[in-house]
CSV table of C-alpha atoms and ligand atoms in Angstrom, one decimal:
chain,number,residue,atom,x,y,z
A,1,UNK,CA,-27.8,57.1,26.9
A,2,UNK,CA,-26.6,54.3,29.3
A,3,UNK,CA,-22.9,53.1,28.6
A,4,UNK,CA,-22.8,49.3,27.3
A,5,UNK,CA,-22.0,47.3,30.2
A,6,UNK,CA,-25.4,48.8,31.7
A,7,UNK,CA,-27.6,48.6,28.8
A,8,UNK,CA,-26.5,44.6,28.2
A,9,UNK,CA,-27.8,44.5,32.1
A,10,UNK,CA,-30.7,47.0,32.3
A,11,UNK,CA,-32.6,46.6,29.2
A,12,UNK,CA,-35.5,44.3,30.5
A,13,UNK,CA,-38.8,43.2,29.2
A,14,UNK,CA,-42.2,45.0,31.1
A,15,UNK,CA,-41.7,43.7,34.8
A,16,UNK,CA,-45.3,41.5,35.5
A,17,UNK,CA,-47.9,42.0,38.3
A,18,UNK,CA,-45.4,39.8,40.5
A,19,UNK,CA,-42.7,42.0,40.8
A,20,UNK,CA,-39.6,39.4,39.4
A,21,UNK,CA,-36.2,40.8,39.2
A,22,UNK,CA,-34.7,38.5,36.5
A,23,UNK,CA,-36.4,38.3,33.5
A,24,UNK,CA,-39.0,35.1,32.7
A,25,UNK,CA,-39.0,33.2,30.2
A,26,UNK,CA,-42.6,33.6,28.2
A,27,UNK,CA,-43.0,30.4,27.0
A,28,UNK,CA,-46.1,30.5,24.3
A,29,UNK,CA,-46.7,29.7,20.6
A,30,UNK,CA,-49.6,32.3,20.8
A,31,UNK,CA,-51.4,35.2,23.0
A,32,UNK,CA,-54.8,35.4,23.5
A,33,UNK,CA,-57.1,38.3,22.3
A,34,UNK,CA,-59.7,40.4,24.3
A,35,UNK,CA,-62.2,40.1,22.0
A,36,UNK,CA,-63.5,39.9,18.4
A,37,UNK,CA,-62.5,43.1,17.0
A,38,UNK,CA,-58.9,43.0,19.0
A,39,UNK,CA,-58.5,40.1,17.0
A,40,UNK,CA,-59.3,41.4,13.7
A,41,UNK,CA,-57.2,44.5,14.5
A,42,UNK,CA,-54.3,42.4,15.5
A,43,UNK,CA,-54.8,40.2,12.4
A,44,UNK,CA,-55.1,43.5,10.1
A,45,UNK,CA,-52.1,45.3,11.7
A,46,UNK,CA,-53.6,47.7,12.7
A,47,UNK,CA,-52.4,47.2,16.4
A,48,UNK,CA,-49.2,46.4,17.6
A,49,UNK,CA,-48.5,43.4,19.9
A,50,UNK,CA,-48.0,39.3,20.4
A,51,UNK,CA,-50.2,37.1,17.8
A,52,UNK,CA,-47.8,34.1,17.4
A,53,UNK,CA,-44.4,33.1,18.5
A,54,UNK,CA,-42.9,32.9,14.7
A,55,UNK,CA,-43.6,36.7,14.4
A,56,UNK,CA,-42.4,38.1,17.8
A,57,UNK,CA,-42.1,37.1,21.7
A,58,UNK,CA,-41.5,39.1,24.9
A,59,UNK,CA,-38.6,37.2,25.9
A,60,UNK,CA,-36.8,36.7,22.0
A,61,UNK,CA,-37.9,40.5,22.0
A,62,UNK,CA,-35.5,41.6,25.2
A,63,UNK,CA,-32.7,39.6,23.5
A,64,UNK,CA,-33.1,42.0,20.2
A,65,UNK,CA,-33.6,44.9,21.9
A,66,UNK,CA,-30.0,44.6,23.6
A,67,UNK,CA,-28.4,43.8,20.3
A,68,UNK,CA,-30.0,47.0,18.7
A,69,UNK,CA,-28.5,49.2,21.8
A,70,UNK,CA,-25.1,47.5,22.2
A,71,UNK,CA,-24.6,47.6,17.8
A,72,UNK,CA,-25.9,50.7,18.2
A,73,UNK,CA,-28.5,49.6,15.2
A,74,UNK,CA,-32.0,50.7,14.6
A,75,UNK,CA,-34.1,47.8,14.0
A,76,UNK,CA,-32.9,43.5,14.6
A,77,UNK,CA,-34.3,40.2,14.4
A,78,UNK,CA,-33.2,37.0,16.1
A,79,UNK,CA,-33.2,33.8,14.5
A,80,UNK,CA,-32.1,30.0,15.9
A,81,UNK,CA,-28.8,29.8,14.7
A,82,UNK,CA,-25.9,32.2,13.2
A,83,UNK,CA,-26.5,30.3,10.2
A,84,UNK,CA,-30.4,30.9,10.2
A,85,UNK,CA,-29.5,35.1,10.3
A,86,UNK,CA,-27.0,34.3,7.7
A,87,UNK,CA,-29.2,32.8,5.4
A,88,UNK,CA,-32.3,34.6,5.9
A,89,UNK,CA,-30.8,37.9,5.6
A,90,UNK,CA,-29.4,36.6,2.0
A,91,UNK,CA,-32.7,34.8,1.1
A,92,UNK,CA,-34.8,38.4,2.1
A,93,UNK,CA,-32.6,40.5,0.3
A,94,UNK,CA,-31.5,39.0,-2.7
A,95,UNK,CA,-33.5,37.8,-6.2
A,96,UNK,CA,-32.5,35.5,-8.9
A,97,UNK,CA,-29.9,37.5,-11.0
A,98,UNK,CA,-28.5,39.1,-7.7
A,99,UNK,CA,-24.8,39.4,-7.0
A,100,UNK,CA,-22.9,39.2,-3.6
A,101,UNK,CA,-19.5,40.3,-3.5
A,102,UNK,CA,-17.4,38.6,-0.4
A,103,UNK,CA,-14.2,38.4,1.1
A,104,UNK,CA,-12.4,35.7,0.3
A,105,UNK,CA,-12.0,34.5,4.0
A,106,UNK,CA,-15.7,33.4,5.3
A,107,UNK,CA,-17.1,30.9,8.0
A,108,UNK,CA,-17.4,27.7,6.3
A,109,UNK,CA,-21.1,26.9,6.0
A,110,UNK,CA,-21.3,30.9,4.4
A,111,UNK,CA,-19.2,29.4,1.9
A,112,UNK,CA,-21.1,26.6,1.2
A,113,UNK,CA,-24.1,28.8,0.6
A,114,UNK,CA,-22.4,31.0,-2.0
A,115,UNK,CA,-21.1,28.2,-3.7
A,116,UNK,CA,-23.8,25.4,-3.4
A,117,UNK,CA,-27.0,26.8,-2.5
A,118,UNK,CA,-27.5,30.6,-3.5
A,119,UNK,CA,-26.1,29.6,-7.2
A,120,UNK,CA,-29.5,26.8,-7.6
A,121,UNK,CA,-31.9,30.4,-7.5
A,122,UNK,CA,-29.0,32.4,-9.5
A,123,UNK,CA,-27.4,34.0,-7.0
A,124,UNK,CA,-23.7,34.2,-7.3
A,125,UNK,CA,-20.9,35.2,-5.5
A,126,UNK,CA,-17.5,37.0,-6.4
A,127,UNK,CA,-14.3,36.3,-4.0
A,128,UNK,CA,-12.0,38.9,-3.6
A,129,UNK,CA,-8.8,39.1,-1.4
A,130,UNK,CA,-9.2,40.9,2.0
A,131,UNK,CA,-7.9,44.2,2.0
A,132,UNK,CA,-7.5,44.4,-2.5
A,133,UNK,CA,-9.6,47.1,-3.0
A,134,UNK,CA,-8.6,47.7,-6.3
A,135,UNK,CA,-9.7,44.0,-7.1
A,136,UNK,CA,-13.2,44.4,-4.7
A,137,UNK,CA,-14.1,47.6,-7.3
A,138,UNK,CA,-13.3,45.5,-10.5
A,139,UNK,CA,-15.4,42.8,-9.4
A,140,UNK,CA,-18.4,44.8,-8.8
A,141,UNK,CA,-21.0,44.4,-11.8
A,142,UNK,CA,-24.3,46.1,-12.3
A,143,UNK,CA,-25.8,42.9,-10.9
A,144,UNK,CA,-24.2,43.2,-7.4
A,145,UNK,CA,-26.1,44.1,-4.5
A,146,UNK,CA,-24.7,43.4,-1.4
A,147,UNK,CA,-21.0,43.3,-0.6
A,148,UNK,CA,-20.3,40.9,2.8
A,149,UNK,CA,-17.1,40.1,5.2
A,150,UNK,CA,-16.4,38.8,8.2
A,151,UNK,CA,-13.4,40.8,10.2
A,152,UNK,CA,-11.6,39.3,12.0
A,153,UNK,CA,-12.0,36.1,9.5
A,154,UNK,CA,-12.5,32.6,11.0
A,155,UNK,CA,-9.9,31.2,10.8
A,156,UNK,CA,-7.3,32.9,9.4
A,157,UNK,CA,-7.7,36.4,11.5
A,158,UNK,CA,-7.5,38.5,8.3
A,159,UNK,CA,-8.6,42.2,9.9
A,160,UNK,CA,-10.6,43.8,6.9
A,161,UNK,CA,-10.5,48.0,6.7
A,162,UNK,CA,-14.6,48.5,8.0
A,163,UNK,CA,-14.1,51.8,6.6
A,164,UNK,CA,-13.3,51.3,3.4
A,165,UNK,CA,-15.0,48.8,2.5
A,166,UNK,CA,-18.2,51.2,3.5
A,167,UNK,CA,-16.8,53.6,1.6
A,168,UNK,CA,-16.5,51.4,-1.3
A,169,UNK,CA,-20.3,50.1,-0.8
A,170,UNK,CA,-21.4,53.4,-0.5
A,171,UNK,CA,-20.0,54.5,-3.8
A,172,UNK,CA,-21.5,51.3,-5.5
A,173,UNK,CA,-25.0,51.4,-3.3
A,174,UNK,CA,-24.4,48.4,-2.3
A,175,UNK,CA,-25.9,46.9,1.1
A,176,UNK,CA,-23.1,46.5,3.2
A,177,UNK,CA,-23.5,43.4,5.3
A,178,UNK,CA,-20.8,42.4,8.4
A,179,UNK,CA,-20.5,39.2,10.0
A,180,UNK,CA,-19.1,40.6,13.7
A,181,UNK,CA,-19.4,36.9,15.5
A,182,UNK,CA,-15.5,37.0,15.9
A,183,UNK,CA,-15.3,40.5,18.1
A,184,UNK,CA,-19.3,41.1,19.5
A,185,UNK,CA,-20.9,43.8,19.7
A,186,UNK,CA,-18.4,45.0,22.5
A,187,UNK,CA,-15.1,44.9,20.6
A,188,UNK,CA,-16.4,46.5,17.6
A,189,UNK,CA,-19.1,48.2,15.6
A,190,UNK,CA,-19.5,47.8,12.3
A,191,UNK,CA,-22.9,50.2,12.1
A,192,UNK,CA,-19.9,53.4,13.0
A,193,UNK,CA,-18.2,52.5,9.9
A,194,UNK,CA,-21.1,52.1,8.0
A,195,UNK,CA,-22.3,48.7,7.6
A,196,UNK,CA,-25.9,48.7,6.7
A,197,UNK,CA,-26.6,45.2,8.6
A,198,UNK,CA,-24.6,43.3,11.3
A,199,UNK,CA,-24.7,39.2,12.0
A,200,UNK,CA,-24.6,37.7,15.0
A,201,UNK,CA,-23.9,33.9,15.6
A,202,UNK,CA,-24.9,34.1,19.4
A,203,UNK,CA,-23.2,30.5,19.7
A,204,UNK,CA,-20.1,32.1,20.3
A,205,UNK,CA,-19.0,34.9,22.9
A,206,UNK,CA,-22.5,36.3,23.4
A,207,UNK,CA,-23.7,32.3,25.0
A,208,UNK,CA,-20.3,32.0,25.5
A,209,UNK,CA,-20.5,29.2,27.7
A,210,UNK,CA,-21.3,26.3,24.9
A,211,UNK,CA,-24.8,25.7,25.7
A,212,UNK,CA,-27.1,26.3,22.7
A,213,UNK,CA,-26.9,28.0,19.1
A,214,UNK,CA,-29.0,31.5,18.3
A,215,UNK,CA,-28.6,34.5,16.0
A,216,UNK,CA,-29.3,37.7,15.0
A,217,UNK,CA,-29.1,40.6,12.9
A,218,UNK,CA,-29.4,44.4,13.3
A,219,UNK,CA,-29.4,47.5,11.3
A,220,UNK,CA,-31.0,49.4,9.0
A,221,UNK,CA,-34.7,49.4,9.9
A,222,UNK,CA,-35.9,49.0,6.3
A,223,UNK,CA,-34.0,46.1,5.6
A,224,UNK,CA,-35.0,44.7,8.8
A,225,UNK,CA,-38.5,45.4,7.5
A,226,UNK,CA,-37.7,43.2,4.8
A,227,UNK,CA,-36.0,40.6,6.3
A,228,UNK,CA,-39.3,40.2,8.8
A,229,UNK,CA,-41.3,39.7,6.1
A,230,UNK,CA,-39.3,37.2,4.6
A,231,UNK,CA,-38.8,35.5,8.3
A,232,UNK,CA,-42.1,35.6,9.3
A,233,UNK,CA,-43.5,32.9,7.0
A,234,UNK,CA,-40.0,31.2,6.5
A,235,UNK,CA,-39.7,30.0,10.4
A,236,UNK,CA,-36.1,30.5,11.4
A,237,UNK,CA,-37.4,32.3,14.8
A,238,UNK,CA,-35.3,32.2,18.1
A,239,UNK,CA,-37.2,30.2,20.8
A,240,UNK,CA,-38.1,31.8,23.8
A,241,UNK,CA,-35.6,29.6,26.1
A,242,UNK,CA,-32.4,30.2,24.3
A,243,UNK,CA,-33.3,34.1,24.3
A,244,UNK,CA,-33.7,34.3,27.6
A,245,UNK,CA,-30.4,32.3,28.0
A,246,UNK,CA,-28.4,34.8,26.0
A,247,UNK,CA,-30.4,37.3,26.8
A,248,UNK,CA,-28.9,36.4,30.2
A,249,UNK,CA,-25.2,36.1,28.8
A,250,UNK,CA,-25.6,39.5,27.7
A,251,UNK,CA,-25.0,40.6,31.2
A,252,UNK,CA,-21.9,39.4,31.4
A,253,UNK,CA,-20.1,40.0,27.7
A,254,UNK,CA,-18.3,43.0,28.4
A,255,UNK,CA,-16.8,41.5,31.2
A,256,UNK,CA,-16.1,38.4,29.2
A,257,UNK,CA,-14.2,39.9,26.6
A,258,UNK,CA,-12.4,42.1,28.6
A,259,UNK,CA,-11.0,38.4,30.0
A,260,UNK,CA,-10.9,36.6,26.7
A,261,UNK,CA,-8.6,39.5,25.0
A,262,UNK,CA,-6.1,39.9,27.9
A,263,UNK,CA,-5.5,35.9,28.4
A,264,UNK,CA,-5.4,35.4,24.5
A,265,UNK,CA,-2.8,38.6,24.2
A,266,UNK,CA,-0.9,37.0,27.1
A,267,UNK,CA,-0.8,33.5,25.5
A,268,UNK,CA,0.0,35.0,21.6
A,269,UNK,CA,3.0,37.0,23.0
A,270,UNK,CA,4.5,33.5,25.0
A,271,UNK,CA,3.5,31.5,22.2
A,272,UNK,CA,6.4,34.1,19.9
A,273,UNK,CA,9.0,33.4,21.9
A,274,UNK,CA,8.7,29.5,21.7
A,275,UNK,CA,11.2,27.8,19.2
A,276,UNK,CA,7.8,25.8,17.9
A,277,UNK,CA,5.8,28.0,17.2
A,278,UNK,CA,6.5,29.2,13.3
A,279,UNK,CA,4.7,32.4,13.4
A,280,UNK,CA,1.5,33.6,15.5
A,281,UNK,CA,-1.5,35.9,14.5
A,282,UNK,CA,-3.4,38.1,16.5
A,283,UNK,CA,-5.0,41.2,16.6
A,284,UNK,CA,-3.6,43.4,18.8
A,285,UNK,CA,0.0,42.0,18.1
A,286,UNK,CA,2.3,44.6,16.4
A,287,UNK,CA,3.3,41.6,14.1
A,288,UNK,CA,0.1,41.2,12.5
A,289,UNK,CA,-0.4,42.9,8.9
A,290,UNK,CA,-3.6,44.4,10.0
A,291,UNK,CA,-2.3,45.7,13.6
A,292,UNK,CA,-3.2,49.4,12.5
A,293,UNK,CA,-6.6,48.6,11.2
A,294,UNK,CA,-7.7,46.6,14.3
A,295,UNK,CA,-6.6,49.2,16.4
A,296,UNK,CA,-8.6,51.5,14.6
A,297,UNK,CA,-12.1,49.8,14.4
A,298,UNK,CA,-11.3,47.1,17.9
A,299,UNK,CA,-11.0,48.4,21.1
A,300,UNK,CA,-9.3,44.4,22.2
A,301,UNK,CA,-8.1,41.8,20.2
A,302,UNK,CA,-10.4,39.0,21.0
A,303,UNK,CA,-10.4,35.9,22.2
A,304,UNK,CA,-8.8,33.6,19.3
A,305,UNK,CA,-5.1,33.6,18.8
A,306,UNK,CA,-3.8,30.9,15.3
A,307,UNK,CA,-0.1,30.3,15.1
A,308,UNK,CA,1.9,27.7,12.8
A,309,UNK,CA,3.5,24.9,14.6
A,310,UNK,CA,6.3,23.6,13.0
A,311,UNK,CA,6.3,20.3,11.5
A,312,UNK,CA,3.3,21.1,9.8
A,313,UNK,CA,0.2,18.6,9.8
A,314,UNK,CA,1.9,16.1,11.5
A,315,UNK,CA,2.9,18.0,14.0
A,316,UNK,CA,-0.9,20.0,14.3
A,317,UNK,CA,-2.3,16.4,14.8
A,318,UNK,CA,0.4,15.7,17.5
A,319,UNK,CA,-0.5,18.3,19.5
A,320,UNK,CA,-3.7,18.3,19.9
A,321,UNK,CA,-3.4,14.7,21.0
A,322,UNK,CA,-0.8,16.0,23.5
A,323,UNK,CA,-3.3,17.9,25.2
A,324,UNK,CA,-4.4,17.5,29.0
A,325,UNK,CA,-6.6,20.9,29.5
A,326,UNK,CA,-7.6,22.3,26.6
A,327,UNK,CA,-10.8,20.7,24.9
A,328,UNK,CA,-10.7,19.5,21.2
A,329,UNK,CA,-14.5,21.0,19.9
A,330,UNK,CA,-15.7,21.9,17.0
A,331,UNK,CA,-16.9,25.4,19.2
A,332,UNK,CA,-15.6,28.6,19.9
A,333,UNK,CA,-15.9,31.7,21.9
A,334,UNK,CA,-16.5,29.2,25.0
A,335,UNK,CA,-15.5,30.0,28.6
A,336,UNK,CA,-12.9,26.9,28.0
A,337,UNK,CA,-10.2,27.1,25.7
A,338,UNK,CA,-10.8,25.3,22.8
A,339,UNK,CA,-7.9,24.0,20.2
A,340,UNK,CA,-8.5,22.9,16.9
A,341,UNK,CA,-6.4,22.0,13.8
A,342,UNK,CA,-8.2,23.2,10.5
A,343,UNK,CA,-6.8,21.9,8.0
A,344,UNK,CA,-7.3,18.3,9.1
A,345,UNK,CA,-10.5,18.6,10.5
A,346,UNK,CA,-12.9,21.5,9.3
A,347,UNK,CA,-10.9,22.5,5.6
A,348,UNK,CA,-10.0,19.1,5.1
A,349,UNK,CA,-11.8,19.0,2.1
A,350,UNK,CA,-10.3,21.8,0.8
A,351,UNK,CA,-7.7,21.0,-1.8
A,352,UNK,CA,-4.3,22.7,-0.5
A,353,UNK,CA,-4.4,25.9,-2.7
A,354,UNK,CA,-7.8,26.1,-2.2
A,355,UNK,CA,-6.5,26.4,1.5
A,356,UNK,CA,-3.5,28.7,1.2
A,357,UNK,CA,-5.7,31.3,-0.5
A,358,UNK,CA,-8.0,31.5,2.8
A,359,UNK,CA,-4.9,31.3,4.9
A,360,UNK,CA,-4.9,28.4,6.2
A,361,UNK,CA,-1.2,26.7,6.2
A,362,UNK,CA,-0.8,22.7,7.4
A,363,UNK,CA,0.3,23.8,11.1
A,364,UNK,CA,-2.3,26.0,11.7
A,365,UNK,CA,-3.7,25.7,14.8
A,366,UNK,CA,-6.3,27.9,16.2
A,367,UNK,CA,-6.9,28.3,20.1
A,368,UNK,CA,-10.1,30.2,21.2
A,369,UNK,CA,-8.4,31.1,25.1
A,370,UNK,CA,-11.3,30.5,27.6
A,371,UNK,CA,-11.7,32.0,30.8
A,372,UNK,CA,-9.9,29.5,32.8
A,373,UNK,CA,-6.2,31.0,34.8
A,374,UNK,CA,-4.1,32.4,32.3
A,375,UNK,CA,-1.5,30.4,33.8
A,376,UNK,CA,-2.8,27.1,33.6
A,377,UNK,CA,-3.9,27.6,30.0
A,378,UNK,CA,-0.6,28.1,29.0
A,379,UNK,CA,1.2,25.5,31.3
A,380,UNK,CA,-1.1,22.9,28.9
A,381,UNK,CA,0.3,24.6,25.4
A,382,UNK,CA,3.6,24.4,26.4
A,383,UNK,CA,3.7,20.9,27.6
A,384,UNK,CA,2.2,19.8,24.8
A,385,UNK,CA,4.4,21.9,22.3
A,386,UNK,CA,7.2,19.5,24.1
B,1,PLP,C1,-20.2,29.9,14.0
B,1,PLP,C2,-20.2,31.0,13.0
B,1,PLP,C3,-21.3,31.2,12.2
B,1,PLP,C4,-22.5,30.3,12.3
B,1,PLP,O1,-23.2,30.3,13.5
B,1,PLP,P1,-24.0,29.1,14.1
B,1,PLP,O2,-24.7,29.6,15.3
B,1,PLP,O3,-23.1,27.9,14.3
B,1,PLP,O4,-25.1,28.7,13.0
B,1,PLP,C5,-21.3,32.2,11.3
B,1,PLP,N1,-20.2,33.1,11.2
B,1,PLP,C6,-19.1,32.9,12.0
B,1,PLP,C7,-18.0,33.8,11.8
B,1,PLP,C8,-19.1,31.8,12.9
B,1,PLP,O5,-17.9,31.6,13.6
C-alpha cells in the first residue's frame, strides 16, 4: 500500500475516453440507463452504479475514497458540511431513549445539538471531564450507545487519551465516535486506537484555503451502511463541485500540515517568553498537561496555538483591534492566520462558569497560524501585544 502523501494524490476517479490528467468534475443530478431492465436492476439493487446524485457521484465518490485510505477506514460518506456528518451520523445511529456520552469540550453547534435538538426526540447527552475516566464509566447507563470527543478540543486544546477511551467503549459496547477536524487525517488516526467512526469538517485544513464548507465520515462499514440509509432519503449529500475542490486540497494536506505545525510550534514557543502572554497551550509543548498523550496518538501538533493575554477581556478585545496581518474570522484551519477571541464572540453566551468548565478563561485568544512567513506572522502578534 501507497504511503499517505501518494494516496491523497493518486487515488483518482476512472480516467474518461479523453485521457484528462486532473480529475473532472461530474456535474449531474442523475445518469442515464441502457435500457428497461438496466433500470429495473439499478432500481432493485441488484447492480451497482450512479442512479441519482443524493445516493452517490463519481466525483463526491473520489473525495470518499481518499478519506477511507488516508483514516485508514473501511467504508465513508460525504456530506455538505461538518455539521451535516455530525448530525447525520447521530440521527442514523441513535433512537428515542438513546444516550450519548461526550466530552465536556465540543464544537459549539455539537453542543447545541445535545442540548437543544437531540433532547426534542429523547436523546440525551451526559458531559464528562476530558481525561476523568473514572467519571466517563459512572456516567455510562444501560441506555448509552455511543460515547463522542473531539481531541484536540476546539477551543480549549484539551488532548483526550484515543486509547482509553476505546478501551473504555469497548468494555461498554459502545460506538466509539471521533471528531478529528482539529488534526486531519494526517496528524492522527483515530480508527488505530479504536474509534468505530471518524468526522470530518472538510471546512478546515482539508479545504484549507476558506473557500467552501463539506464533511465526511469514515469507519466501520456497517455503520456506514446505516448511516447511507439514513442519508440517502434525508439529503445532506456533498455536491459534486465542492468534492472535487477538496478532493483537490487533498493533494496538498500533508504538506500543509507539515507547515501549519512548525509555524504554530514556532509562534507558541515566542509567544512563552513574552511578558503578556499569561500562559500558552499547545500540543507538542512540553508545558501542556496532555504533552505525553499527543505525542502518543499525533505525529505534529497542529496548526492552532490558544494562550491567555493578560488583562483579560479587555485586553483579548484590544488586541485583536491592534491587528494589521492577521484576519479576525469566524474560520479556521485557513492558509491565513486567523485570531479570534472566544469568549466575547463565539461563547459569549455562555455564562462564565459555564465557560471555565470548557476552558475557556476571559484572555483567551486562539490563533489558527496560516501558511504565510513565520516571520511576518509573528512580527504582527507582537506588535499588537504592545
Ligand atoms: C467547524 C467544526 C465543525 C463543523 O463543521 P462545518 O463544516 O462548519 O459545519 C465540527 N467540529 C469541529 C471540531 C469544527 O471545528
Amino acid at each position: 500500500m501507497k504511503r499517505k502523501a501518494t494516496q491523497a494524490i493518486r487515488t483518482q476517479t476512472e480516467r474518461s475516453k479523453f485521457g484528462e490528467h486532473a480529475s473532472p468534475i461530474y456535474m449531474t443530478s442523475s445518469y442515464v440507463f441502457e435500457n428497461a431492465e438496466h433500470m429495473r436492476a439499478m432500481f432493485a439493487g441488484e447492480e451497482d452504479g450512479n442512479v441519482y446524485s443524493r445516493y452517490s457521484n463519481p466525483t463526491v465518490d473520489e473525495f470518499i475514497d481518499k478519506i477511507c485510505l488516508l483514516e485508514n477506514a473501511e467504508a465513508g460518506w460525504a456530506t455538505a458540511s461538518g455539521m451535516a456528518a455530525v448530525f447525520t451520523t447521530f440521527a442514523a445511529l441513535l433512537d428515542a431513549g438513546d444516550e450519548v456520552l461526550s466530552s465536556r469540550s465540543v464544537f459549539g453547534s455539537t453542543h447545541k445539538l445535545f442540548t437543544q435538538i437531540f433532547p426534542k426526540w429523547n436523546i440525551h447527552t451526559n458531559y464528562v471531564s476530558v481525561n476523568d475516566f473514572d467519571e466517563w464509566e459512572e456516567a455510562i447507563t444501560p441506555n448509552t450507545k455511543i460515547l463522542y470527543l473531539e481531541t484536540p478540543s476546539n477551543p480549549a486544546l484539551d488532548i483526550v487519551d484515543l486509547e482509553k477511551a476505546g478501551e473504555l467503549a469497548k468494555k461498554h459496547d459502545l460506538i466509539y465516535v471521533v471528531d478529528n477536524c482539529f488534526t486531519t487525517p494526517i496528524i492522527q488516526n483515530p480508527i488505530d486506537f479504536g474509534a468505530d467512526l471518524v468526522i470530518h469538517s472538510a471546512t478546515k485544513y482539508i479545504d484549507g484555503q476558506g473557500r467552501g464548507l463539506g464533511g465526511a465520515m469514515a469507519g466501520k462499514q456497517e455503520l456506514i451502511d446505516e448511516i447511507e440509509a439514513f442519508a440517502r432519503h434525508s439529503g445532506p449529500c456533498l455536491s459534486p463541485f465542492n468534492a472535487w475542490m477538496l478532493s483537490k486540497s487533498l493533494e496538498t494536506l500533508e504538506l500543509r500540515m507539515e507547515r501549519h505545525s512548525s509555524s504554530a510550534l514556532e509562534i507558541a514557543k515566542r509567544l512563552q517568553e513574552h511578558p503578556s502572554a499569561e500562559w500558552v497551550k499547545y500540543p507538542f509543548l512540553e508545558t501542556h498537561p496532555g504533552y505525553e498523550t499527543a505525542q502518543k496518538q499525533m505525529t505534529m501538533g497542529g496548526g492552532i496555538v490558544t494562550f491567555g493575554i493578560k488583562g483579560g477581556l479587555d485586553a483579548g478585545r484590544n488586541f485583536l483591534d491592534a491587528l494589521e496581518m492577521l484576519s479576525l474570522t469566524a474560520n479556521l484551519g485557513d492558509s491565513r492566520t486567523i485570531a479570534t477571541h472566544p469568549a466575547s464572540t463565539t461563547h459569549s453566551k455562555l455564562s462564565e462558569e459555564e465557560r471555565q468548565k470548557v476552558g475557556i478563561t476571559q484572555g483567551l485568544i486562539r490563533l489558527s497560524i496560516g501558511l504565510e512567513d513565520v516571520e511576518d506572522i509573528w512580527e504582527d502578534i507582537e506588535q499588537a501585544l504592545g
